[in-house]
Structures are given as structure tokens and as C-alpha cells.
Amino acid sequence: MEKIVSLCKRRGFIFQSSEIYGGLNGLWDYGPLGVELKRNVKNHWWRVMVHERDDVVGMDGSILMNRAVWKASGHEETFSDPMVDCRTCKARLRADQLTDKKGALQCPNCGSKDLTEARPFNLMFKTYVGATEDESSITYLRPETAQSIFVQFKNILEVSRKKLPFGIAQIGKAFRNEINPRNFTFRSREFEQMELEYFCRPEQGMELLEYWKDERLKFYENIGILRDKLHVRTVPDDERAFYSKGTYDIEYDFPFGRQELEGVAYRTDYDLSQHQKASGKSLEYFDEETKQRFIPHVVEPSAGVDRTVLALICEAYSEDQAADEKGKMETRLVLRFHPRVAPVKCGVFPLLKNNPQLVAKAKEIVDLLRPHMTVFYDESGAIGRRYRRQDEIGTPFGITVDFETLGEKDPSLRDTVTLRERDSMKQERVKISDLIHLLSVRIA
Ligand code: GAP
């Protein structure tokens, strides 16, 4: 993990938030490459969950909502983790993170057994809306995006004219005042979620739970996570929310252990029923065929953007051996991102930076490709070094403009370039006019 964290900072994927002031625990900033990677994950999720489906529409809700939402959803009352204080080192700990030594619980920091009883700690960040800071102006930063979907259910049903089963998808920020943020971005205090609330008839719930679990596994495979590293955990009855009839956790083998990437939960009609009761507004669905009114049930695949990004970086990180300029073997650091999510799709290099014709041709290629993909132009240093720099940030393709491109040796090679593939390091000679098609197919 240390190597990954250091690479993330060195190459501009992820920095500590407010770093020049000593940071703020559990908060992170994404740099130039991190933001591209994150955007590619979100775009792919939106593409397969919304654009490629007839039965899902999107929304983008506000982060602050009426406090009544959090009362009705149960978050104000129960969205808490059990917290324990260590009386010796004064650490505040999540009760489930204590060390168990032969049945005796210990502080994981100092080993002390002098611990307080566990008490609930509400994870929502409280804030005030408007100029007065009193009980009447309290609300919270949302701890999940799901609730705005539930409270807009009726509006969206009306405008979209969808019939059950159908879903509402949302990507957005969520905030939790985690007691112990840890494992880099894995448990943060501010993060992004990609959530789908898929509304259905009660009798469809269990079947759709299986369906969405399978769809979500496919999603991770399609962005380059090996199926062997993904695991489905059936959440046991005593860990499941009381209203859920079934929940799966999709887990990934991170370097720090097997941990949750996403929850897929059958939440029954709990959320809509709660909001109907509390708001006094009907959130029922009218079935035109049976002429019945009822509150739909919901299956929710809820994924974390930041956890997915972290899993992709962990999955991509690799070191292998490759020959340097002089043929000497050296360790090559490569991020083997799936081309679909790679922050930069293609590096473009003139063989020599002091040859105006090579430089002009390379820049022409950059202009040609830029409307279709993210491209990085690099003319400094030996070509091998330039390849290595791109390998390290996971750029899947490299294009080199050389004297053959100018047709100097063999006129039949005029306007061709070498196209290098990151993982195999194989090079092929291709026509410039074929580049857009060749690359677009591979990064789609
Ligand atoms: N609406 C359901 C819900 O929020 P959750 O299991 O609490 O369920 C869903 O959260 C996903 O959000 C998790 O699987 C994880 O990917 C992400 N997530 C939750 N807490 C997080 C945190 N503190 N830091 C980063 N990601 C988090």
C-alpha cells in the first residue's frame, strides 16, 4: 500500500486535502490524473446504468435537505457507529476495530484494556441553514445520495412516465464523520457514491436482488478488475438493516484485506413508506392493469466512486522487467489500467525534439486525436524514458513519429507511425489515417 500511496502523490492521482496546513484526516483531493480516472469510472457507470438502459433515468439532488428527511429515514436516530474511548492513550475507536486478544478487548494503538463502554456516535455532519444557528435551522450533510431519490420518487415517476420496474440513478457526494478514517481513501469522511434505486413490485424484489448483484459484478470486470479478486458476501441476518430482505456486499481483495466495494440491498418498501408517513404525501404507484395502488419495493446497488478508484489503482499496479535504452534490464513500474478507465489514453512523441518536421507532425497527430480522447504530448528525454513515464501513469498507447513517418527512407511508410502497447510493449506500424478508428475501438 505504501508504494501505491506514494505513486498516487508523485504522479498526481491523489493528495492529502489541505496538505500545506498539515492536512485534515479522512479528506483527499484528486489531482490531474486522479480526476480523469474518477471521471472515467463515473462516466462508465452512468453509461451502463442510465444511457444504455430504457428503464433507468438519472437525477442530481442537493446535498443539504430538509431535516425532516433525516428524521423520517431514521438517520437522525440511528445512523451511528459504536464508539469506545481508550482511557490510556485517549484514542477514540470504533468498537469493531478493537483488538481481540484471547477474548479480551484491547486498544489497537497502545494495547491498553482500559476502555470505556461502547456508545453510539452519529456519523452525520451537522450544519445550520440560514443566518440563525438554533434548533430550527439544523440539518446535515447527506450521508448517502439515496434519500433524495426517495423523496423525489413521485415527481420523477410523473415526468418520466416509467412503469415498474424502473430505476432512478444518481452520482454525488456523501459525508460521514467516520470515527477512524483509514486505509488511504477507503474510509473517508467525504466521498462519492453511485447509487441506483430500482423500484419494483414486491414479488420481484428477491429476483432483482440477484439480477443487480450479477450486473454489478460485470461492471467491475468490464473496467478491469479480475473476477478472482471480487467476492460476494451474503450479509447475515444479524448484520442486515431490519427492513432489508436480502443484502450482498461486493468485496475486493485490497492489499489491506478483503473489503466492501459496494452493497446491493433489497430495501423493501421501507424508505418510501417512511417518507409517505412523515410527509403525509402519497408515494404510491398506480398500476393501470390491476387498478391497484401500492408502495413500490426497491433494490439498491450502491457503489463508492473512491473505493472503485482505489481498487482500480491497486489492481493496475505492477512491476516487471524491461530493457532500458542500452539493453540493460531494469524494473518497470506500470499501471495496467483497462484502456476504458485510463486517465490518458495515448502519448504522442516526436523522436527528436529539435527536428521541426517531426515536432510538427506529432502536434498534428495530437490535434487529430484530441477531440476523441485524452492525449499527452511529450518531447523531452530519450524515447525509452518517455515510454516509462507513460507506463507509470497507465497510458495504454504510445505513438512515435520518426523519420519513416516523414517518408525519408521508404516513401511507402510516409504518414505511418509506431503504435506501442503498454502491457506487451509490442510496436506496430500503422497509418496516421487509421489511428482514430484503431484507438477508439480499443478504448470504448
Ligand atoms: N444507500 C446505501 C448506502 O449508503 P453503504 O453501504 O453505507 O450504503 C454504500 O454505502 C457504498 O458507499 C459503500 O459500499 C462504499 O463503497 C461507499 N462508502 C460508504 N462509506 C464510505 C466511506 N466512509 N468512505 C468511502 N466510501 C464509502
CSV table of C-alpha atoms and ligand atoms in Angstrom, one decimal:
chain,number,residue,atom,x,y,z
A,1,MET,CA,0.0,0.0,0.0
A,2,GLU,CA,2.9,2.4,0.8
A,3,LYS,CA,4.2,2.2,-2.8
A,4,ILE,CA,0.7,2.9,-4.1
A,5,VAL,CA,0.1,5.9,-1.9
A,6,SER,CA,3.5,7.3,-2.8
A,7,LEU,CA,2.9,6.8,-6.5
A,8,CYS,CA,-0.5,8.4,-6.2
A,9,LYS,CA,1.1,11.6,-4.8
A,10,ARG,CA,4.2,11.6,-7.0
A,11,ARG,CA,2.2,11.3,-10.2
A,12,GLY,CA,-0.8,13.4,-9.3
A,13,PHE,CA,-3.6,11.0,-8.7
A,14,ILE,CA,-4.4,11.8,-5.0
A,15,PHE,CA,-3.1,14.3,-2.5
A,16,GLN,CA,-3.9,14.9,1.1
A,17,SER,CA,-6.6,17.6,1.5
A,18,SER,CA,-5.2,20.9,2.9
A,19,GLU,CA,-1.8,19.4,2.8
A,20,ILE,CA,0.2,22.6,3.2
A,21,TYR,CA,-1.6,23.1,6.6
A,22,GLY,CA,-0.9,19.6,7.8
A,23,GLY,CA,-4.0,18.0,6.1
A,24,LEU,CA,-7.3,17.0,7.6
A,25,ASN,CA,-7.9,13.4,8.5
A,26,GLY,CA,-10.1,11.4,6.2
A,27,LEU,CA,-10.2,14.0,3.4
A,28,TRP,CA,-8.5,13.8,0.0
A,29,ASP,CA,-8.0,15.8,-3.2
A,30,TYR,CA,-7.8,14.2,-6.6
A,31,GLY,CA,-5.0,15.7,-8.8
A,32,PRO,CA,-4.9,16.0,-12.6
A,33,LEU,CA,-4.7,12.2,-13.3
A,34,GLY,CA,-6.9,11.2,-10.4
A,35,VAL,CA,-9.8,13.4,-11.5
A,36,GLU,CA,-9.6,11.8,-15.0
A,37,LEU,CA,-9.7,8.3,-13.6
A,38,LYS,CA,-12.6,9.1,-11.3
A,39,ARG,CA,-14.5,10.8,-14.2
A,40,ASN,CA,-14.0,7.7,-16.4
A,41,VAL,CA,-15.4,5.5,-13.7
A,42,LYS,CA,-18.4,7.7,-13.2
A,43,ASN,CA,-19.0,8.1,-16.9
A,44,HIS,CA,-18.8,4.3,-17.4
A,45,TRP,CA,-21.2,3.7,-14.6
A,46,TRP,CA,-23.6,6.4,-16.0
A,47,ARG,CA,-23.3,4.9,-19.4
A,48,VAL,CA,-24.2,1.3,-18.4
A,49,MET,CA,-26.7,2.2,-15.7
A,50,VAL,CA,-28.6,5.0,-17.4
A,51,HIS,CA,-27.8,5.7,-21.0
A,52,GLU,CA,-27.7,2.1,-22.2
A,53,ARG,CA,-31.0,1.2,-20.4
A,54,ASP,CA,-34.6,2.1,-21.1
A,55,ASP,CA,-35.7,1.5,-17.6
A,56,VAL,CA,-33.4,3.9,-15.7
A,57,VAL,CA,-33.4,7.7,-15.5
A,58,GLY,CA,-31.0,10.0,-13.7
A,59,MET,CA,-31.2,12.8,-11.2
A,60,ASP,CA,-28.8,15.1,-9.3
A,61,GLY,CA,-30.1,16.1,-5.9
A,62,SER,CA,-29.0,18.7,-3.4
A,63,ILE,CA,-26.5,17.8,-0.7
A,64,LEU,CA,-28.5,19.7,2.0
A,65,MET,CA,-32.1,18.7,2.5
A,66,ASN,CA,-34.9,19.4,5.0
A,67,ARG,CA,-34.0,17.9,8.3
A,68,ALA,CA,-37.4,16.1,8.2
A,69,VAL,CA,-35.9,13.8,5.6
A,70,TRP,CA,-33.2,12.5,8.0
A,71,LYS,CA,-35.8,12.1,10.8
A,72,ALA,CA,-38.1,10.0,8.5
A,73,SER,CA,-35.3,7.9,7.1
A,74,GLY,CA,-34.1,7.0,10.6
A,75,HIS,CA,-30.6,8.5,10.1
A,76,GLU,CA,-31.0,11.1,12.8
A,77,GLU,CA,-31.9,8.5,15.3
A,78,THR,CA,-29.8,5.5,14.3
A,79,PHE,CA,-27.1,6.4,11.7
A,80,SER,CA,-24.3,5.7,14.2
A,81,ASP,CA,-21.3,3.5,14.9
A,82,PRO,CA,-20.5,2.2,18.4
A,83,MET,CA,-17.6,4.3,19.7
A,84,VAL,CA,-15.1,3.4,22.5
A,85,ASP,CA,-12.5,5.6,24.2
A,86,CYS,CA,-9.2,4.3,25.3
A,87,ARG,CA,-8.6,5.8,28.8
A,88,THR,CA,-4.8,5.3,28.5
A,89,CYS,CA,-3.9,6.9,25.1
A,90,LYS,CA,-7.2,8.8,24.7
A,91,ALA,CA,-7.8,7.4,21.2
A,92,ARG,CA,-11.4,7.3,20.0
A,93,LEU,CA,-12.1,4.0,18.3
A,94,ARG,CA,-14.8,2.2,16.5
A,95,ALA,CA,-15.9,-0.7,18.7
A,96,ASP,CA,-15.5,-3.2,15.9
A,97,GLN,CA,-11.9,-2.2,15.4
A,98,LEU,CA,-10.6,-3.1,18.8
A,99,THR,CA,-8.0,-5.9,19.0
A,100,ASP,CA,-9.3,-9.1,20.5
A,101,LYS,CA,-6.6,-10.9,22.5
A,102,LYS,CA,-7.8,-14.2,23.7
A,103,GLY,CA,-11.3,-12.8,24.4
A,104,ALA,CA,-10.1,-9.6,26.0
A,105,LEU,CA,-10.6,-6.4,24.0
A,106,GLN,CA,-7.6,-4.0,23.7
A,107,CYS,CA,-6.8,-0.6,22.2
A,108,PRO,CA,-5.2,-1.3,18.8
A,109,ASN,CA,-2.9,1.8,19.3
A,110,CYS,CA,-1.4,1.2,22.8
A,111,GLY,CA,-2.7,-2.3,23.8
A,112,SER,CA,-4.5,-0.9,26.9
A,113,LYS,CA,-7.5,-2.8,28.2
A,114,ASP,CA,-8.8,0.3,30.0
A,115,LEU,CA,-11.6,1.1,27.6
A,116,THR,CA,-15.0,2.8,28.1
A,117,GLU,CA,-18.3,1.1,27.3
A,118,ALA,CA,-19.3,1.4,23.6
A,119,ARG,CA,-21.8,4.3,22.9
A,120,PRO,CA,-23.4,5.3,19.7
A,121,PHE,CA,-21.7,8.1,17.7
A,122,ASN,CA,-23.9,9.7,14.9
A,123,LEU,CA,-21.9,9.9,11.7
A,124,MET,CA,-23.8,12.8,10.1
A,125,PHE,CA,-22.1,16.2,9.9
A,126,LYS,CA,-24.5,18.7,11.4
A,127,THR,CA,-24.8,22.2,10.0
A,128,TYR,CA,-27.2,25.2,10.1
A,129,VAL,CA,-29.1,26.7,7.2
A,130,GLY,CA,-29.6,30.4,7.2
A,131,ALA,CA,-28.5,33.2,9.5
A,132,THR,CA,-29.6,31.7,12.8
A,133,GLU,CA,-27.9,28.8,14.5
A,134,ASP,CA,-30.6,27.2,16.5
A,135,GLU,CA,-32.6,24.0,16.7
A,136,SER,CA,-34.9,25.2,13.9
A,137,SER,CA,-32.1,25.7,11.4
A,138,ILE,CA,-30.3,22.3,11.9
A,139,THR,CA,-29.7,20.0,9.0
A,140,TYR,CA,-27.0,17.5,7.9
A,141,LEU,CA,-24.7,17.0,5.0
A,142,ARG,CA,-26.2,13.9,3.4
A,143,PRO,CA,-24.6,10.6,4.4
A,144,GLU,CA,-25.9,8.9,1.3
A,145,THR,CA,-27.4,10.1,-2.0
A,146,ALA,CA,-30.3,7.6,-1.9
A,147,GLN,CA,-32.7,9.8,0.2
A,148,SER,CA,-33.1,12.5,-2.4
A,149,ILE,CA,-34.1,9.8,-4.9
A,150,PHE,CA,-36.8,8.5,-2.5
A,151,VAL,CA,-38.2,12.0,-1.8
A,152,GLN,CA,-38.3,12.9,-5.5
A,153,PHE,CA,-39.8,9.5,-6.4
A,154,LYS,CA,-43.3,10.9,-7.2
A,155,ASN,CA,-42.0,13.8,-9.3
A,156,ILE,CA,-39.7,11.6,-11.4
A,157,LEU,CA,-42.4,8.9,-11.8
A,158,GLU,CA,-44.7,11.6,-13.2
A,159,VAL,CA,-42.3,13.3,-15.6
A,160,SER,CA,-40.6,10.1,-16.8
A,161,ARG,CA,-43.9,8.1,-17.2
A,162,LYS,CA,-42.0,5.0,-16.4
A,163,LYS,CA,-43.7,1.7,-15.4
A,164,LEU,CA,-42.4,-0.7,-12.8
A,165,PRO,CA,-39.8,-2.0,-12.7
A,166,PHE,CA,-37.7,1.1,-13.2
A,167,GLY,CA,-34.8,2.9,-11.6
A,168,ILE,CA,-33.5,6.3,-10.6
A,169,ALA,CA,-29.8,6.8,-10.6
A,170,GLN,CA,-27.6,9.4,-9.0
A,171,ILE,CA,-23.9,10.1,-8.6
A,172,GLY,CA,-22.9,12.5,-5.9
A,173,LYS,CA,-21.0,13.5,-2.8
A,174,ALA,CA,-21.8,11.9,0.6
A,175,PHE,CA,-20.3,12.8,4.0
A,176,ARG,CA,-19.8,10.7,7.1
A,177,ASN,CA,-17.9,11.8,10.2
A,178,GLU,CA,-16.1,8.4,10.4
A,179,ILE,CA,-14.6,7.7,13.8
A,180,ASN,CA,-11.4,6.2,12.3
A,181,PRO,CA,-10.9,7.1,8.6
A,182,ARG,CA,-8.2,4.7,7.3
A,183,ASN,CA,-6.6,2.8,4.5
A,184,PHE,CA,-6.0,5.8,2.3
A,185,THR,CA,-9.2,6.8,0.6
A,186,PHE,CA,-11.0,3.6,1.5
A,187,ARG,CA,-12.8,5.0,4.5
A,188,SER,CA,-13.0,8.8,4.1
A,189,ARG,CA,-15.2,11.5,5.6
A,190,GLU,CA,-16.2,12.9,2.2
A,191,PHE,CA,-16.7,10.6,-0.7
A,192,GLU,CA,-18.8,10.0,-3.8
A,193,GLN,CA,-21.5,7.4,-4.3
A,194,MET,CA,-23.0,5.9,-7.5
A,195,GLU,CA,-26.5,4.8,-6.4
A,196,LEU,CA,-29.4,3.2,-8.2
A,197,GLU,CA,-32.8,2.8,-6.6
A,198,TYR,CA,-34.6,0.3,-8.7
A,199,PHE,CA,-38.3,0.3,-7.9
A,200,CYS,CA,-40.3,-2.9,-8.4
A,201,ARG,CA,-43.4,-4.9,-7.4
A,202,PRO,CA,-42.9,-6.7,-4.0
A,203,GLU,CA,-42.8,-10.2,-5.7
A,204,GLN,CA,-39.9,-9.1,-8.0
A,205,GLY,CA,-37.6,-8.0,-5.2
A,206,MET,CA,-35.6,-11.2,-4.5
A,207,GLU,CA,-35.1,-11.9,-8.2
A,208,LEU,CA,-34.0,-8.4,-8.9
A,209,LEU,CA,-31.5,-8.6,-6.0
A,210,GLU,CA,-29.8,-11.5,-7.8
A,211,TYR,CA,-30.0,-9.7,-11.1
A,212,TRP,CA,-28.4,-6.5,-9.8
A,213,LYS,CA,-25.7,-8.4,-8.0
A,214,ASP,CA,-24.7,-10.1,-11.3
A,215,GLU,CA,-24.9,-6.9,-13.3
A,216,ARG,CA,-22.7,-5.1,-10.8
A,217,LEU,CA,-20.1,-7.9,-10.9
A,218,LYS,CA,-20.0,-7.5,-14.6
A,219,PHE,CA,-19.4,-3.7,-14.3
A,220,TYR,CA,-16.3,-4.3,-12.2
A,221,GLU,CA,-15.0,-6.9,-14.6
A,222,ASN,CA,-15.6,-4.5,-17.5
A,223,ILE,CA,-13.4,-1.8,-16.0
A,224,GLY,CA,-10.6,-4.2,-15.5
A,225,ILE,CA,-11.0,-5.8,-12.1
A,226,LEU,CA,-10.2,-9.5,-12.1
A,227,ARG,CA,-13.2,-11.7,-11.2
A,228,ASP,CA,-10.9,-13.7,-8.9
A,229,LYS,CA,-10.4,-10.7,-6.8
A,230,LEU,CA,-14.1,-9.9,-6.4
A,231,HIS,CA,-16.2,-11.7,-3.8
A,232,VAL,CA,-19.8,-11.7,-3.0
A,233,ARG,CA,-20.7,-11.8,0.7
A,234,THR,CA,-24.2,-12.6,1.8
A,235,VAL,CA,-24.8,-10.2,4.6
A,236,PRO,CA,-26.2,-12.3,7.5
A,237,ASP,CA,-29.5,-11.6,9.2
A,238,ASP,CA,-27.9,-10.0,12.3
A,239,GLU,CA,-25.9,-7.5,10.3
A,240,ARG,CA,-28.6,-6.6,7.8
A,241,ALA,CA,-30.8,-3.5,8.3
A,242,PHE,CA,-34.0,-4.7,9.9
A,243,TYR,CA,-36.1,-3.7,6.8
A,244,SER,CA,-33.9,-5.4,4.3
A,245,LYS,CA,-34.9,-8.9,3.0
A,246,GLY,CA,-31.5,-9.6,1.5
A,247,THR,CA,-28.2,-7.8,1.1
A,248,TYR,CA,-25.0,-8.7,-0.7
A,249,ASP,CA,-21.7,-6.9,-0.3
A,250,ILE,CA,-19.4,-7.0,-3.3
A,251,GLU,CA,-15.9,-7.1,-1.9
A,252,TYR,CA,-12.4,-6.7,-3.4
A,253,ASP,CA,-9.1,-8.1,-2.3
A,254,PHE,CA,-7.3,-4.8,-1.4
A,255,PRO,CA,-3.7,-5.0,-0.2
A,256,PHE,CA,-5.0,-4.3,3.3
A,257,GLY,CA,-7.5,-7.1,3.2
A,258,ARG,CA,-10.9,-8.1,1.6
A,259,GLN,CA,-13.2,-5.1,1.9
A,260,GLU,CA,-16.5,-3.8,0.6
A,261,LEU,CA,-16.7,-2.0,-2.7
A,262,GLU,CA,-20.5,-1.9,-3.0
A,263,GLY,CA,-23.7,-3.0,-1.3
A,264,VAL,CA,-26.6,-4.5,-3.2
A,265,ALA,CA,-29.6,-4.4,-0.9
A,266,TYR,CA,-33.3,-5.3,-1.2
A,267,ARG,CA,-34.7,-2.5,1.0
A,268,THR,CA,-38.4,-3.5,0.6
A,269,ASP,CA,-40.8,-0.6,0.8
A,270,TYR,CA,-39.2,0.8,3.9
A,271,ASP,CA,-37.9,4.2,2.6
A,272,LEU,CA,-40.9,5.2,0.6
A,273,SER,CA,-43.3,4.1,3.4
A,274,GLN,CA,-41.3,6.2,5.9
A,275,HIS,CA,-41.4,9.3,3.7
A,276,GLN,CA,-45.1,8.9,2.9
A,277,LYS,CA,-45.9,8.6,6.6
A,278,ALA,CA,-43.7,11.5,7.7
A,279,SER,CA,-44.6,13.9,4.8
A,280,GLY,CA,-48.3,13.0,4.5
A,281,LYS,CA,-47.8,12.9,0.7
A,282,SER,CA,-48.7,9.8,-1.2
A,283,LEU,CA,-45.8,8.0,-2.7
A,284,GLU,CA,-47.9,5.2,-4.1
A,285,TYR,CA,-47.8,3.8,-7.6
A,286,PHE,CA,-50.9,3.2,-9.5
A,287,ASP,CA,-50.9,0.0,-11.6
A,288,GLU,CA,-53.1,0.7,-14.6
A,289,GLU,CA,-53.6,-3.0,-15.4
A,290,THR,CA,-54.7,-4.2,-11.9
A,291,LYS,CA,-56.1,-0.8,-10.9
A,292,GLN,CA,-54.2,-1.2,-7.6
A,293,ARG,CA,-52.3,1.4,-5.6
A,294,PHE,CA,-49.2,0.3,-3.6
A,295,ILE,CA,-45.9,1.5,-2.4
A,296,PRO,CA,-43.2,0.0,-4.7
A,297,HIS,CA,-40.3,-2.0,-3.2
A,298,VAL,CA,-36.7,-1.2,-4.1
A,299,VAL,CA,-33.4,-2.9,-4.8
A,300,GLU,CA,-30.4,-0.7,-4.4
A,301,PRO,CA,-26.9,-1.2,-5.8
A,302,SER,CA,-24.8,1.4,-4.0
A,303,ALA,CA,-21.2,1.8,-5.0
A,304,GLY,CA,-18.4,4.1,-3.8
A,305,VAL,CA,-16.6,6.0,-6.5
A,306,ASP,CA,-13.5,6.5,-4.3
A,307,ARG,CA,-13.3,2.8,-3.4
A,308,THR,CA,-13.7,1.8,-7.0
A,309,VAL,CA,-10.9,4.2,-8.0
A,310,LEU,CA,-8.7,2.8,-5.2
A,311,ALA,CA,-9.4,-0.8,-6.3
A,312,LEU,CA,-8.5,0.1,-9.9
A,313,ILE,CA,-5.2,1.6,-8.8
A,314,CYS,CA,-4.4,-1.4,-6.6
A,315,GLU,CA,-5.4,-3.8,-9.4
A,316,ALA,CA,-3.4,-1.9,-12.0
A,317,TYR,CA,-0.2,-1.5,-10.0
A,318,SER,CA,2.6,-3.8,-11.2
A,319,GLU,CA,6.3,-4.0,-11.6
A,320,ASP,CA,8.0,-6.0,-14.3
A,321,GLN,CA,11.4,-6.2,-16.0
A,322,ALA,CA,12.1,-4.3,-19.2
A,323,ALA,CA,15.2,-3.4,-21.2
A,324,ASP,CA,16.5,0.2,-21.0
A,325,GLU,CA,18.0,2.2,-23.9
A,326,LYS,CA,21.2,0.2,-23.7
A,327,GLY,CA,19.5,-3.1,-23.4
A,328,LYS,CA,20.1,-3.5,-19.6
A,329,MET,CA,17.2,-4.9,-17.7
A,330,GLU,CA,15.5,-2.6,-15.2
A,331,THR,CA,12.4,-2.6,-13.1
A,332,ARG,CA,9.5,-1.1,-14.9
A,333,LEU,CA,6.6,0.3,-12.9
A,334,VAL,CA,3.3,0.0,-14.8
A,335,LEU,CA,-0.3,0.9,-14.0
A,336,ARG,CA,-2.1,-1.7,-16.1
A,337,PHE,CA,-5.4,0.2,-16.3
A,338,HIS,CA,-8.1,-1.0,-18.6
A,339,PRO,CA,-7.9,1.5,-21.6
A,340,ARG,CA,-11.6,2.4,-20.8
A,341,VAL,CA,-10.7,4.0,-17.5
A,342,ALA,CA,-7.0,5.0,-18.1
A,343,PRO,CA,-6.7,8.8,-17.4
A,344,VAL,CA,-4.6,9.4,-20.5
A,345,LYS,CA,-5.3,7.2,-23.5
A,346,CYS,CA,-2.4,8.0,-25.7
A,347,GLY,CA,1.1,9.5,-25.5
A,348,VAL,CA,2.4,11.2,-28.6
A,349,PHE,CA,6.2,11.6,-29.1
A,350,PRO,CA,8.3,13.1,-31.8
A,351,LEU,CA,11.5,11.0,-31.9
A,352,LEU,CA,13.7,14.2,-31.6
A,353,LYS,CA,12.5,17.5,-30.2
A,354,ASN,CA,14.9,19.5,-32.2
A,355,ASN,CA,13.6,18.4,-35.6
A,356,PRO,CA,10.8,20.8,-36.6
A,357,GLN,CA,9.3,18.4,-39.1
A,358,LEU,CA,9.0,15.6,-36.5
A,359,VAL,CA,7.6,18.0,-33.9
A,360,ALA,CA,5.1,19.5,-36.4
A,361,LYS,CA,3.8,16.0,-37.5
A,362,ALA,CA,3.5,14.9,-33.8
A,363,LYS,CA,1.5,18.0,-33.0
A,364,GLU,CA,-0.7,17.4,-36.0
A,365,ILE,CA,-1.5,13.9,-34.6
A,366,VAL,CA,-2.3,15.4,-31.2
A,367,ASP,CA,-4.8,17.8,-32.8
A,368,LEU,CA,-6.3,14.9,-34.7
A,369,LEU,CA,-6.8,12.7,-31.7
A,370,ARG,CA,-7.7,15.3,-29.0
A,371,PRO,CA,-11.4,15.5,-29.9
A,372,HIS,CA,-11.7,11.8,-29.4
A,373,MET,CA,-9.6,11.0,-26.4
A,374,THR,CA,-7.2,12.4,-23.7
A,375,VAL,CA,-3.7,12.7,-25.3
A,376,PHE,CA,-0.4,13.6,-23.7
A,377,TYR,CA,2.4,15.2,-25.9
A,378,ASP,CA,5.9,14.7,-24.7
A,379,GLU,CA,9.1,15.6,-26.5
A,380,SER,CA,11.6,15.7,-23.6
A,381,GLY,CA,14.2,13.0,-22.9
A,382,ALA,CA,15.1,9.7,-24.6
A,383,ILE,CA,12.1,7.9,-26.1
A,384,GLY,CA,12.5,5.0,-23.7
A,385,ARG,CA,12.2,7.3,-20.7
A,386,ARG,CA,9.1,8.9,-22.2
A,387,TYR,CA,7.5,5.4,-22.6
A,388,ARG,CA,8.3,4.7,-19.0
A,389,ARG,CA,6.7,7.9,-17.7
A,390,GLN,CA,3.5,7.0,-19.6
A,391,ASP,CA,3.7,3.3,-18.3
A,392,GLU,CA,3.8,4.7,-14.8
A,393,ILE,CA,0.6,6.6,-15.2
A,394,GLY,CA,-1.1,3.8,-17.1
A,395,THR,CA,-1.3,5.3,-20.6
A,396,PRO,CA,-2.2,2.3,-22.8
A,397,PHE,CA,-0.9,3.5,-26.1
A,398,GLY,CA,2.1,5.4,-27.3
A,399,ILE,CA,2.6,6.9,-30.8
A,400,THR,CA,6.1,7.7,-32.0
A,401,VAL,CA,6.7,10.0,-35.0
A,402,ASP,CA,10.0,9.1,-36.6
A,403,PHE,CA,11.9,9.6,-39.9
A,404,GLU,CA,9.8,6.8,-41.5
A,405,THR,CA,6.8,9.0,-40.8
A,406,LEU,CA,8.4,11.7,-43.0
A,407,GLY,CA,8.9,9.1,-45.7
A,408,GLU,CA,12.6,9.8,-45.7
A,409,LYS,CA,13.8,6.2,-46.0
A,410,ASP,CA,10.9,4.4,-47.6
A,411,PRO,CA,8.1,6.5,-49.3
A,412,SER,CA,5.6,3.7,-48.7
A,413,LEU,CA,6.0,4.4,-44.9
A,414,ARG,CA,5.2,8.1,-45.2
A,415,ASP,CA,2.4,9.1,-42.8
A,416,THR,CA,2.8,6.0,-40.7
A,417,VAL,CA,3.8,5.9,-37.0
A,418,THR,CA,4.7,3.2,-34.5
A,419,LEU,CA,1.9,2.4,-32.1
A,420,ARG,CA,3.2,0.9,-28.9
A,421,GLU,CA,1.0,-1.1,-26.5
A,422,ARG,CA,1.8,-0.5,-22.8
A,423,ASP,CA,1.5,-4.0,-21.3
A,424,SER,CA,3.2,-6.1,-24.1
A,425,MET,CA,5.4,-3.2,-25.2
A,426,LYS,CA,4.8,-4.5,-28.7
A,427,GLN,CA,5.0,-2.0,-31.5
A,428,GLU,CA,3.2,-2.0,-34.8
A,429,ARG,CA,3.4,0.3,-37.8
A,430,VAL,CA,0.1,2.0,-38.6
A,431,LYS,CA,-1.2,4.7,-40.9
A,432,ILE,CA,-2.0,8.0,-39.2
A,433,SER,CA,-5.3,8.0,-41.0
A,434,ASP,CA,-6.2,4.7,-39.2
A,435,LEU,CA,-5.4,5.9,-35.7
A,436,ILE,CA,-8.7,7.3,-34.7
A,437,HIS,CA,-10.5,4.1,-35.5
A,438,LEU,CA,-7.9,1.8,-34.1
A,439,LEU,CA,-7.7,3.6,-30.8
A,440,SER,CA,-11.4,4.4,-30.4
A,441,VAL,CA,-12.2,0.7,-30.7
A,442,ARG,CA,-9.7,-0.2,-28.0
A,443,ILE,CA,-10.7,2.4,-25.5
A,444,ALA,CA,-14.5,2.2,-25.9
B,1,GAP,N1,-27.5,4.0,0.3
B,1,GAP,C1,-26.9,2.9,0.9
B,1,GAP,C2,-25.5,3.1,1.4
B,1,GAP,O1,-25.1,4.3,1.6
B,1,GAP,P1,-23.4,2.0,2.4
B,1,GAP,O2,-23.0,0.5,2.4
B,1,GAP,O3,-23.4,2.7,3.7
B,1,GAP,O4,-24.9,2.0,1.8
B,1,GAP,C3,-22.5,2.4,0.0
B,1,GAP,O5,-22.5,2.8,1.4
B,1,GAP,C4,-21.1,2.5,-0.5
B,1,GAP,O6,-20.6,3.8,-0.3
B,1,GAP,C5,-20.1,1.5,0.1
B,1,GAP,O7,-20.1,0.3,-0.4
B,1,GAP,C6,-18.8,2.2,-0.2
B,1,GAP,O8,-18.4,1.9,-1.5
B,1,GAP,C7,-19.2,3.7,-0.1
B,1,GAP,N2,-18.8,4.3,1.2
B,1,GAP,C8,-19.5,4.2,2.3
B,1,GAP,N3,-18.8,4.8,3.3
B,1,GAP,C9,-17.7,5.3,2.8
B,1,GAP,C10,-16.6,6.0,3.3
B,1,GAP,N4,-16.5,6.4,4.6
B,1,GAP,N5,-15.5,6.2,2.5
B,1,GAP,C11,-15.6,5.9,1.2
B,1,GAP,N6,-16.6,5.2,0.7
B,1,GAP,C12,-17.6,4.9,1.4
